[in-house]
mmCIF file of C-alpha atoms and ligand atoms in Angstrom:
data_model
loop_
_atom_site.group_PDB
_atom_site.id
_atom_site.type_symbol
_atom_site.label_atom_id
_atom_site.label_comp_id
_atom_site.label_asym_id
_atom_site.label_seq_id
_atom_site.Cartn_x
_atom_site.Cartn_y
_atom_site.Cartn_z
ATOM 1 C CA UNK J 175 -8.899 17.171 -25.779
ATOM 2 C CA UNK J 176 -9.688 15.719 -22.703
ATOM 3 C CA UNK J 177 -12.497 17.463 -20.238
ATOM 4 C CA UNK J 178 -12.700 16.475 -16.821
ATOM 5 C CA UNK J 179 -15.111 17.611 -14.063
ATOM 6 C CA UNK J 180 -14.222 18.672 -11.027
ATOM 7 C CA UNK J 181 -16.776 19.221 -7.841
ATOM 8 C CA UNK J 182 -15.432 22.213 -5.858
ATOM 9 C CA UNK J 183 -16.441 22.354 -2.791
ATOM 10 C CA UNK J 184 -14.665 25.119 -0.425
ATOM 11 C CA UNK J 185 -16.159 24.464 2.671
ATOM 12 C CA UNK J 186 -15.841 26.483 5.615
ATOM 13 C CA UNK J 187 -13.342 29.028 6.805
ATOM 14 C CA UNK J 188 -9.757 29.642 4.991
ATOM 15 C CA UNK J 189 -11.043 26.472 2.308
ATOM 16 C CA UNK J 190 -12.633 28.974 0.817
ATOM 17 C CA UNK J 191 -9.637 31.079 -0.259
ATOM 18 C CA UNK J 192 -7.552 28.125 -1.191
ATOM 19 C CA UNK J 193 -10.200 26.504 -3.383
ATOM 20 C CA UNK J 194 -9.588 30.159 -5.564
ATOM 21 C CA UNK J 195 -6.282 30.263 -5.662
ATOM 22 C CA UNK J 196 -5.763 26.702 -6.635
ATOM 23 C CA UNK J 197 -8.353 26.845 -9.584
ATOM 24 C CA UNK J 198 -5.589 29.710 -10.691
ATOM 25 C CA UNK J 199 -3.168 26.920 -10.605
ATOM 26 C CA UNK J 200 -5.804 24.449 -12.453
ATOM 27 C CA UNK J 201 -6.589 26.496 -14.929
ATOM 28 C CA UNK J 202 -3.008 27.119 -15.565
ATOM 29 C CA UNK J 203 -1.775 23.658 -15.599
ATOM 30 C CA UNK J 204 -4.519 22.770 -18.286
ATOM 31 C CA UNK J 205 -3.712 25.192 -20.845
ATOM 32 C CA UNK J 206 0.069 24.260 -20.591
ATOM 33 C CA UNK J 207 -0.676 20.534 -20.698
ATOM 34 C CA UNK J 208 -3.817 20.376 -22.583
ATOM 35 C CA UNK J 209 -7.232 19.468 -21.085
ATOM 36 C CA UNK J 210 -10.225 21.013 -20.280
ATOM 37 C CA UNK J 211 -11.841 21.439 -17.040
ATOM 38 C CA UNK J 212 -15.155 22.237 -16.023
ATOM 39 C CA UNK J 213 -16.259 22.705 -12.722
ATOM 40 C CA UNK J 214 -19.448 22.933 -10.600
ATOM 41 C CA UNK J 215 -19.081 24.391 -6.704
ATOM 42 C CA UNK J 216 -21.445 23.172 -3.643
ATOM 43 C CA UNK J 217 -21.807 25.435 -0.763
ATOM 44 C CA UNK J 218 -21.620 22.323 1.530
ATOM 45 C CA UNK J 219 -20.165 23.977 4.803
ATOM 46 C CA UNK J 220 -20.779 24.490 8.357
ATOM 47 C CA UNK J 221 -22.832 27.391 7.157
ATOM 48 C CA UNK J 222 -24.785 25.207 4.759
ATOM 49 C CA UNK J 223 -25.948 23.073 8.199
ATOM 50 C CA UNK J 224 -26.884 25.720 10.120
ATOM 51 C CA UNK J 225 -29.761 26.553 7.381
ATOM 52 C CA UNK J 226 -30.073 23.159 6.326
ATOM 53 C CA UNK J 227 -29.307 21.082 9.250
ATOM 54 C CA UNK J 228 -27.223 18.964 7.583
ATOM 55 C CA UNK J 229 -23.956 19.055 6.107
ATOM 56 C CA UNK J 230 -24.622 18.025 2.139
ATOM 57 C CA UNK J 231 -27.914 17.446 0.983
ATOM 58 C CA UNK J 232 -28.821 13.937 1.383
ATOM 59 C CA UNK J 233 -27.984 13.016 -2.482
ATOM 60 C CA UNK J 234 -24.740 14.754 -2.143
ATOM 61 C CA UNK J 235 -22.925 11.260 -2.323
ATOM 62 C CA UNK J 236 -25.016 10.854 -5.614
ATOM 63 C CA UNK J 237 -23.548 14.122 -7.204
ATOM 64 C CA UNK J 238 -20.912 14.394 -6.614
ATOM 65 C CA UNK J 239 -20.429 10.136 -7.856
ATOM 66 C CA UNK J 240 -21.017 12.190 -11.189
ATOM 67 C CA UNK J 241 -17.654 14.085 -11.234
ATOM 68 C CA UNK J 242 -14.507 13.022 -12.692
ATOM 69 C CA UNK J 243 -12.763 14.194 -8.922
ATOM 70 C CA UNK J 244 -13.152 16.383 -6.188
ATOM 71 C CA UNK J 245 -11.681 19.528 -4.888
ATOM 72 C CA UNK J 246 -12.056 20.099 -1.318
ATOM 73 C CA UNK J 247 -10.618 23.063 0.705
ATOM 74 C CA UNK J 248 -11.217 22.274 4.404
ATOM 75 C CA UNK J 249 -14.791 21.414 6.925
ATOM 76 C CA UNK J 250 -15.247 23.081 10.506
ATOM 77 C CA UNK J 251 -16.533 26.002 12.080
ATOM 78 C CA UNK J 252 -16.114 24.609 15.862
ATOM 79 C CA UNK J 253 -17.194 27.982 17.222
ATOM 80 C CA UNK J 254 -20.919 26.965 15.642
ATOM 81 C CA UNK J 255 -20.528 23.509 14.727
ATOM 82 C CA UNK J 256 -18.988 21.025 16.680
ATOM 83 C CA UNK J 257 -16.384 18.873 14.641
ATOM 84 C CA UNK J 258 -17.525 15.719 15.578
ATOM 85 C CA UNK J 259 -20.563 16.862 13.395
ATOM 86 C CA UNK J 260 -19.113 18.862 10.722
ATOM 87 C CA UNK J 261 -16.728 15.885 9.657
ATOM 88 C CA UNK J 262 -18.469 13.190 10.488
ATOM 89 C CA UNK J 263 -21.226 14.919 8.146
ATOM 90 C CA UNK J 264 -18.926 15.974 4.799
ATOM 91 C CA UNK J 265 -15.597 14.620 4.756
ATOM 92 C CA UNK J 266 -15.353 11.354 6.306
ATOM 93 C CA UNK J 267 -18.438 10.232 4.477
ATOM 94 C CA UNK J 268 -17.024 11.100 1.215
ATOM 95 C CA UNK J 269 -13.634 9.538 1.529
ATOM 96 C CA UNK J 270 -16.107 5.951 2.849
ATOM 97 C CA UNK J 271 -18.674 6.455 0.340
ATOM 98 C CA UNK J 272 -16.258 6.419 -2.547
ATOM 99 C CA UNK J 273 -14.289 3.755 -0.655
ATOM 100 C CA UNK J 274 -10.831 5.917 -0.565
ATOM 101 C CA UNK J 275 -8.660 4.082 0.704
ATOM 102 C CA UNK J 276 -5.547 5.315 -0.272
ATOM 103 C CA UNK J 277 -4.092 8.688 1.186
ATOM 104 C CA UNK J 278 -1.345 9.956 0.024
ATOM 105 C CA UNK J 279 0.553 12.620 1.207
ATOM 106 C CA UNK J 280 4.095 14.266 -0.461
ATOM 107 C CA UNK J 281 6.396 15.950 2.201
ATOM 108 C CA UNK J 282 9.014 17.718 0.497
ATOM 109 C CA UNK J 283 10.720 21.028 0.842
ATOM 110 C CA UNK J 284 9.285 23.258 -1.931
ATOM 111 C CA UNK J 285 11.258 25.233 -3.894
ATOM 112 C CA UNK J 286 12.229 28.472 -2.102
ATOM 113 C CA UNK J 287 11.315 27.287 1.302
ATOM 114 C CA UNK J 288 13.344 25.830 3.854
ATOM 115 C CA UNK J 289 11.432 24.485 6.780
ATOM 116 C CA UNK J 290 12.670 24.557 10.416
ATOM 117 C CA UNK J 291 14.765 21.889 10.410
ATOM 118 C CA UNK J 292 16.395 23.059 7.333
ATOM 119 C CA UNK J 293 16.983 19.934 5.883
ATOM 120 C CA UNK J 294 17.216 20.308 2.176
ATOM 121 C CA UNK J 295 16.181 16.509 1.364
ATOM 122 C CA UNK J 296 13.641 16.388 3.027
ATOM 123 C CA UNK J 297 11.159 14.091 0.395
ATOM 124 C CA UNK J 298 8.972 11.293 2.236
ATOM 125 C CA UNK J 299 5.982 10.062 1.079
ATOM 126 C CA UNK J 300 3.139 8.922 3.519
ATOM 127 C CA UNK J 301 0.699 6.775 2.473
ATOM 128 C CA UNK J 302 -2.109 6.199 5.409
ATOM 129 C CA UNK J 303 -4.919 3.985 5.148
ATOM 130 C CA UNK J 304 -8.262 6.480 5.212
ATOM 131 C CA UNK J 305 -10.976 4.339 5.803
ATOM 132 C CA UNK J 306 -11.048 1.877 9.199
ATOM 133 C CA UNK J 307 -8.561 1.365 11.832
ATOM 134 C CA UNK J 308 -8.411 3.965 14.619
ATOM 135 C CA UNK J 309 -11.228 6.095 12.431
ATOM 136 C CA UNK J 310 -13.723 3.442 11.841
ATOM 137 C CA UNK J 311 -16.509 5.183 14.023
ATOM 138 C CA UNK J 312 -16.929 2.122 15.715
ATOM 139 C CA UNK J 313 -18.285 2.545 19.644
ATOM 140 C CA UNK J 314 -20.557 4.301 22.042
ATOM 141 C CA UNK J 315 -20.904 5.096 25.128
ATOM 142 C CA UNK J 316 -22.899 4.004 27.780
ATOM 143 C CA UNK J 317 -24.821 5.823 31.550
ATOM 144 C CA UNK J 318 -23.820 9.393 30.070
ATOM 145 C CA UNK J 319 -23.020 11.771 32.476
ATOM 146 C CA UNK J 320 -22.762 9.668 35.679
ATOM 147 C CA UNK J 321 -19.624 8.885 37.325
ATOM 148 C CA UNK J 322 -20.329 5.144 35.937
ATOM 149 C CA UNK J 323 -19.957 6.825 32.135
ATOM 150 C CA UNK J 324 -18.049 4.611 30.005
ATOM 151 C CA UNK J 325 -16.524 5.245 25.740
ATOM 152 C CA UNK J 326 -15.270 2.715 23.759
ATOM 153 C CA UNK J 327 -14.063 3.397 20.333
ATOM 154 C CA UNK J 328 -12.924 0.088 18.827
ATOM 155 C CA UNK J 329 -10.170 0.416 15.950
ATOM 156 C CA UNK J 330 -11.252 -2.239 13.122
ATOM 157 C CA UNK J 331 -8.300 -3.703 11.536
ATOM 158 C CA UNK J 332 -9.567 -6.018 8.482
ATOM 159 C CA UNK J 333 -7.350 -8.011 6.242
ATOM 160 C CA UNK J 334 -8.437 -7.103 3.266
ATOM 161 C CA UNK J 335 -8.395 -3.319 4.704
ATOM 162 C CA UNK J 336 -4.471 -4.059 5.762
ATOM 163 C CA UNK J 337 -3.302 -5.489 2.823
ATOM 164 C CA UNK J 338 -4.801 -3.060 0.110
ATOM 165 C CA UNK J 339 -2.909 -0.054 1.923
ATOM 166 C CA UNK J 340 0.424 -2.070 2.193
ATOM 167 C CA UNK J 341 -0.016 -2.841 -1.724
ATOM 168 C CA UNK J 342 -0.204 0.502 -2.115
ATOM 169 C CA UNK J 343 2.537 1.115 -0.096
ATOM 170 C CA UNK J 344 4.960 -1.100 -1.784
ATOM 171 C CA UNK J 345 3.782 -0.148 -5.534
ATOM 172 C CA UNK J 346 5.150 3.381 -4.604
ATOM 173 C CA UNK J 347 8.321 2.226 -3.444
ATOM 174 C CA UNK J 348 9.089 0.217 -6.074
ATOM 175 C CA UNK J 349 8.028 3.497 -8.116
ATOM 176 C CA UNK J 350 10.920 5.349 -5.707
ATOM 177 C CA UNK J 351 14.027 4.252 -4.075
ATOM 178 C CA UNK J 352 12.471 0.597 -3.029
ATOM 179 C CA UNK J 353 12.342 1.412 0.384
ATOM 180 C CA UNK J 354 9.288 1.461 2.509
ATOM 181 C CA UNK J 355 8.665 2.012 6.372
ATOM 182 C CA UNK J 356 6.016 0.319 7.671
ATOM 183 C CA UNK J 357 4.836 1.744 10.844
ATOM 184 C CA UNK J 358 2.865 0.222 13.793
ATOM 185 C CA UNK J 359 3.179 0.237 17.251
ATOM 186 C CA UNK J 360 3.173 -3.690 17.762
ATOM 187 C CA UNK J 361 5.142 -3.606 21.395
ATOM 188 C CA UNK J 362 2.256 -2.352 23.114
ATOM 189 C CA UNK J 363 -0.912 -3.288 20.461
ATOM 190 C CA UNK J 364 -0.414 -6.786 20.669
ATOM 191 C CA UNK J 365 -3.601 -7.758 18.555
ATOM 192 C CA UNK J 366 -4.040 -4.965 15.577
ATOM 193 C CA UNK J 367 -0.776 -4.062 15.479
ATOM 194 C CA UNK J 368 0.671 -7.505 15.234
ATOM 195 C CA UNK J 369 -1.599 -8.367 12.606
ATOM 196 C CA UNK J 370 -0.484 -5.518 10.444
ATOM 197 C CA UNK J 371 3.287 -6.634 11.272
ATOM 198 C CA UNK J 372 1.918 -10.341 9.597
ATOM 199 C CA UNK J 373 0.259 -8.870 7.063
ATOM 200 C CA UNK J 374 3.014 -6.954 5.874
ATOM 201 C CA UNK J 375 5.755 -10.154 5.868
ATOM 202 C CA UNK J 376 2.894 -12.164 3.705
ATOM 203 C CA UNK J 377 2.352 -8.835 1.523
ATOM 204 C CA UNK J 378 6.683 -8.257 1.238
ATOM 205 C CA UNK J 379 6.934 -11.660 -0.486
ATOM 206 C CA UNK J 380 5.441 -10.057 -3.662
ATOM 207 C CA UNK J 381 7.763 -7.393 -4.054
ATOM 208 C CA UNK J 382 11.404 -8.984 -3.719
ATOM 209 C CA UNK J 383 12.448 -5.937 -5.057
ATOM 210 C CA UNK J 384 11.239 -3.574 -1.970
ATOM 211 C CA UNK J 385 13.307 -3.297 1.281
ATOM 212 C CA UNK J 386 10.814 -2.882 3.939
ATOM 213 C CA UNK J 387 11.195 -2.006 7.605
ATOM 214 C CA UNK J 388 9.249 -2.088 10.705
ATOM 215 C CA UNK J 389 8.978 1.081 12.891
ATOM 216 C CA UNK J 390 7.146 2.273 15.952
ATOM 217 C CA UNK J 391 4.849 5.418 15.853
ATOM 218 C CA UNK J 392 6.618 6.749 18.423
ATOM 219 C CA UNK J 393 10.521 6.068 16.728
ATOM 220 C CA UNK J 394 9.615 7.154 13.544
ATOM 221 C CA UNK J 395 8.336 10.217 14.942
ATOM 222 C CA UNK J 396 11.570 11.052 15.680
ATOM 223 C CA UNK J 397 13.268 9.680 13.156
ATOM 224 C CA UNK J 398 11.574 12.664 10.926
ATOM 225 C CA UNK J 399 13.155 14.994 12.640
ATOM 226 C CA UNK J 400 16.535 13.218 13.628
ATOM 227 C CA UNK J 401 17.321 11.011 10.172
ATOM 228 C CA UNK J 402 14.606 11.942 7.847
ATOM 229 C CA UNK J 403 16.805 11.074 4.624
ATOM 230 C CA UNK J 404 16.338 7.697 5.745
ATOM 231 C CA UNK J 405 12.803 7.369 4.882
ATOM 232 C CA UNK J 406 11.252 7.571 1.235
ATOM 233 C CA UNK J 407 7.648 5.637 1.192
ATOM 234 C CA UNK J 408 5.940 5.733 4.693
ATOM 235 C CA UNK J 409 2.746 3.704 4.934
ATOM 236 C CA UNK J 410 0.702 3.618 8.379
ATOM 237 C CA UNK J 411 -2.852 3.115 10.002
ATOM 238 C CA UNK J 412 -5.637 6.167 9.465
ATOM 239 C CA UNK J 413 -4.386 7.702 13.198
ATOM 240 C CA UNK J 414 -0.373 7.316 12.982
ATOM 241 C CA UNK J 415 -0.841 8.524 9.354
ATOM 242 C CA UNK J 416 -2.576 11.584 10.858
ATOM 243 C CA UNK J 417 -0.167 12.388 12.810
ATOM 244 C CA UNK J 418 2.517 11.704 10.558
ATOM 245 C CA UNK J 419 1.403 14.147 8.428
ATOM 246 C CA UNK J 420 0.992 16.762 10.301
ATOM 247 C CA UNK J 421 4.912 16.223 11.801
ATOM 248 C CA UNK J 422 5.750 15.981 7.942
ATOM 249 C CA UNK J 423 3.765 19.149 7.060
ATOM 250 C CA UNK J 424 5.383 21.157 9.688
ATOM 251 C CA UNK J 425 8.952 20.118 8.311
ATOM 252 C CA UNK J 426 7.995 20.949 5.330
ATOM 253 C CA UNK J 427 7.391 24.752 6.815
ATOM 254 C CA UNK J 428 4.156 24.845 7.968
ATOM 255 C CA UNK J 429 0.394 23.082 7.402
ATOM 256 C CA UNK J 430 -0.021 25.304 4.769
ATOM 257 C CA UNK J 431 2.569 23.501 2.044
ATOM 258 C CA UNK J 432 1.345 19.786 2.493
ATOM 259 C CA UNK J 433 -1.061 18.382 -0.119
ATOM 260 C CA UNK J 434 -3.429 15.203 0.551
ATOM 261 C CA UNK J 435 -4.983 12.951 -2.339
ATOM 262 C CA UNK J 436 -7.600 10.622 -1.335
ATOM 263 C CA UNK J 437 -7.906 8.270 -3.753
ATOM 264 C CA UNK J 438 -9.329 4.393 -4.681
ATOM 265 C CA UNK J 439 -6.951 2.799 -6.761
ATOM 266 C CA UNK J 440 -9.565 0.634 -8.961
ATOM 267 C CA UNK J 441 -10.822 4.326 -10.228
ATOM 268 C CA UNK J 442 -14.810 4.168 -11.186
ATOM 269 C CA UNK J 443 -14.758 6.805 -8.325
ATOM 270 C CA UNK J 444 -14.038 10.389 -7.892
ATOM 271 C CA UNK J 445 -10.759 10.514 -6.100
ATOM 272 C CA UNK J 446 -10.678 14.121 -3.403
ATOM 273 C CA UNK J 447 -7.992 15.904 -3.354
ATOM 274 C CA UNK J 448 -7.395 18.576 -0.445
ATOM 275 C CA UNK J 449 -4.672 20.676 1.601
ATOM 276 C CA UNK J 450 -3.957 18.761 4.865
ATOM 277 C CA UNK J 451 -4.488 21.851 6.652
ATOM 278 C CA UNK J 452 -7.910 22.821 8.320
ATOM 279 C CA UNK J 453 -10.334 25.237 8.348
ATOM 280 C CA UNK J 454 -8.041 27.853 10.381
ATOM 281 C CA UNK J 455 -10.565 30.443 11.565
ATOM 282 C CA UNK J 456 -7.749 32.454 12.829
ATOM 283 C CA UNK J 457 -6.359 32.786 9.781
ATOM 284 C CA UNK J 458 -9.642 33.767 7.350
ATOM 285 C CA UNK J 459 -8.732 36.270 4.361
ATOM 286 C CA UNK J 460 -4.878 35.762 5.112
ATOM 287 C CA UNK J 461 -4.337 32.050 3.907
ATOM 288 C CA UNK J 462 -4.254 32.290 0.036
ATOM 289 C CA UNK J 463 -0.886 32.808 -1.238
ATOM 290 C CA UNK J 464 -2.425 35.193 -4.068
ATOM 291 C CA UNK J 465 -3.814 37.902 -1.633
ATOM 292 C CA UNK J 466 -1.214 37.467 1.183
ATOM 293 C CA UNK J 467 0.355 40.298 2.725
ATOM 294 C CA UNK J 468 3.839 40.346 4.134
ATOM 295 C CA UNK J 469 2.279 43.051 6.592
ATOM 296 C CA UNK J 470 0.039 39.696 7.777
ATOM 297 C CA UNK J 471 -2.774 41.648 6.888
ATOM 298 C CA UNK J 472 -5.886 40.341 4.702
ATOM 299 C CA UNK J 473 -6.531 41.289 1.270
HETATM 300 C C1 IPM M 663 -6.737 15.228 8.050
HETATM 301 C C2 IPM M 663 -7.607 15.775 9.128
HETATM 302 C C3 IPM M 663 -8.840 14.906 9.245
HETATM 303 C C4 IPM M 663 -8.425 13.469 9.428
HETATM 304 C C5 IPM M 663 -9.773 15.316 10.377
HETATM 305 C C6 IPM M 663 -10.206 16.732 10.219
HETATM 306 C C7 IPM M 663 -10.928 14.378 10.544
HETATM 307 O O1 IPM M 663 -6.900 15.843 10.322
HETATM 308 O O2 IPM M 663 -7.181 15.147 6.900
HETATM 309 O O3 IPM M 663 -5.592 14.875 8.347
HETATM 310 O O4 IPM M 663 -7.911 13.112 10.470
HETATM 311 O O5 IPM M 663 -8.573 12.698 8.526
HETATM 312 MG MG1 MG M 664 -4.860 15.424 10.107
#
């Protein structure tokens, strides 16, 4: 029988909850299929940094390289913590470290849900490219503080970057209905944007068998809402896909219902897997669906 080993690591705020109810679901799912797991949890959090002054210890990219994949529930505490710390210290760096460039994220009304659009086939698949464009971390800023303050943050587009995601993109629609949307916003970003639009005509020679189609950020945003059975596979850059899949989420009923695998495609690597919701202060002790309340109250 197969063991694999997962890293848990909870984080901060309602992550905590949802990392126990879904090793419920785990445990469940591997004595009905048939594999082991074993599992080891890190308190990497916002509260580990405020002891440690750091997010994960400095060989956390080490460890956790040891695990078959990881479980993640969700960073930030901004009330202590500013974000730009608390993600730029756990989460980011894992999905770079372990080069994960793939994330993909189901939207699909679960059973016994309905969502507020009510739209009963609702089933698209995002797939957004997790490791440059808009979030490379590339910039600065210079004369902080004085009315001559200036911030760049420079979106790296890279080919190889571009074309590994739209791979990706098409191998899952060829795995579905053989459509794919490829989103951009190539009317106003006439240099990044563009490129991606090239990239993807030189990638759709490959797969004859895929219908792909070019979108804006902005149309396809509505499109969700307006016509979303015409969309299966959606592939965009790290920011549209962000805000993709929150819009998806939220048809789907709420943050709360939409799953996110971050994963590298050669494998050697553990792939993290993780709800696409955050760490929801407001919402600590009500967010796991094994000690919710229908009086809204915590366990
Ligand atoms: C997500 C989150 C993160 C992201 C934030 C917290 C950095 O919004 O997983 O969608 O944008 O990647
Ligand atoms: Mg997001």
């Amino acid at each position: 029988m197969n063991e694999y080993k997962i890293a848990l690591i909870p984080g901060d705020g309602v992550g905590i909850e949802v990392i126990d109810a879904a090793w419920l679901v785990l445990e469940v799912a591997s004595q009905r299929f048939g594999f082991k797991l074993a599992s080891e949890r890190f308190d990497w959090s916002c509260e580990y940094y405020l002891k440690n002054g750091r997010m994960m210890p400095e060989d956390g990219i080490k460890t956790l390289r040891q695990f078959d994949s990881i479980l993640l529930g969700a960073v930030g505490w901004p009330a202590q913590v500013p974000d730009s710390i608390s993600l730029h210290g756990l989460l980011l760096p894992i999905r770079k470290a372990f080069d994960l460039y793939v994330n993909a994220r189901p939207h699909k009304i679960l059973k016994g849900t309905t969502g507020p659009l009510k739209a009963e086939n609702f089933d698209i698949l995002c797939i957004r490219e997790n490791t440059e464009g808009e979030y490379s971390g590339a910039g600065g800023r210079v004369h902080v503080g004085t009315p001559d303050e200036v911030a760049v943050e420079t979106s790296i587009f890279t080919r190889r970057g571009v074309e590994r995601i739209l791979r990706y993109g098409f191998e899952q629609a060829q795995k579905r209905s053989g459509r794919l949307a490829s989103v951009t916003k190539s009317n106003a970003q006439k240099h990044s944007m563009v490129f991606w639009d090239e990239v993807t005509d030189e990638v759709a020679v490959d797969y004859p068998d895929v219908e792909v189609k070019r979108y804006h950020i902005d149309a396809i945003a509505a499109r969700f809402v307006m016509q979303p059975e015409t969309l299966d596979v959606v592939v965009a850059s790290n920011l549209f896909g962000d805000i993709l899949t929150d819009l998806g989420a939220a048809i789907q009923g709420g943050l709360g219902f939409a799953a996110s695998a971050n994963v590298n495609p050669a494998g050697g690597v553990p792939s993290m897997f993780e709800p696409v919701h955050g760490s929801a202060p407001g919402y600590r002790g009500r967010a796991s669906p094994i000690h919710w309340r229908p009086s809204g109250r915590g366990p």
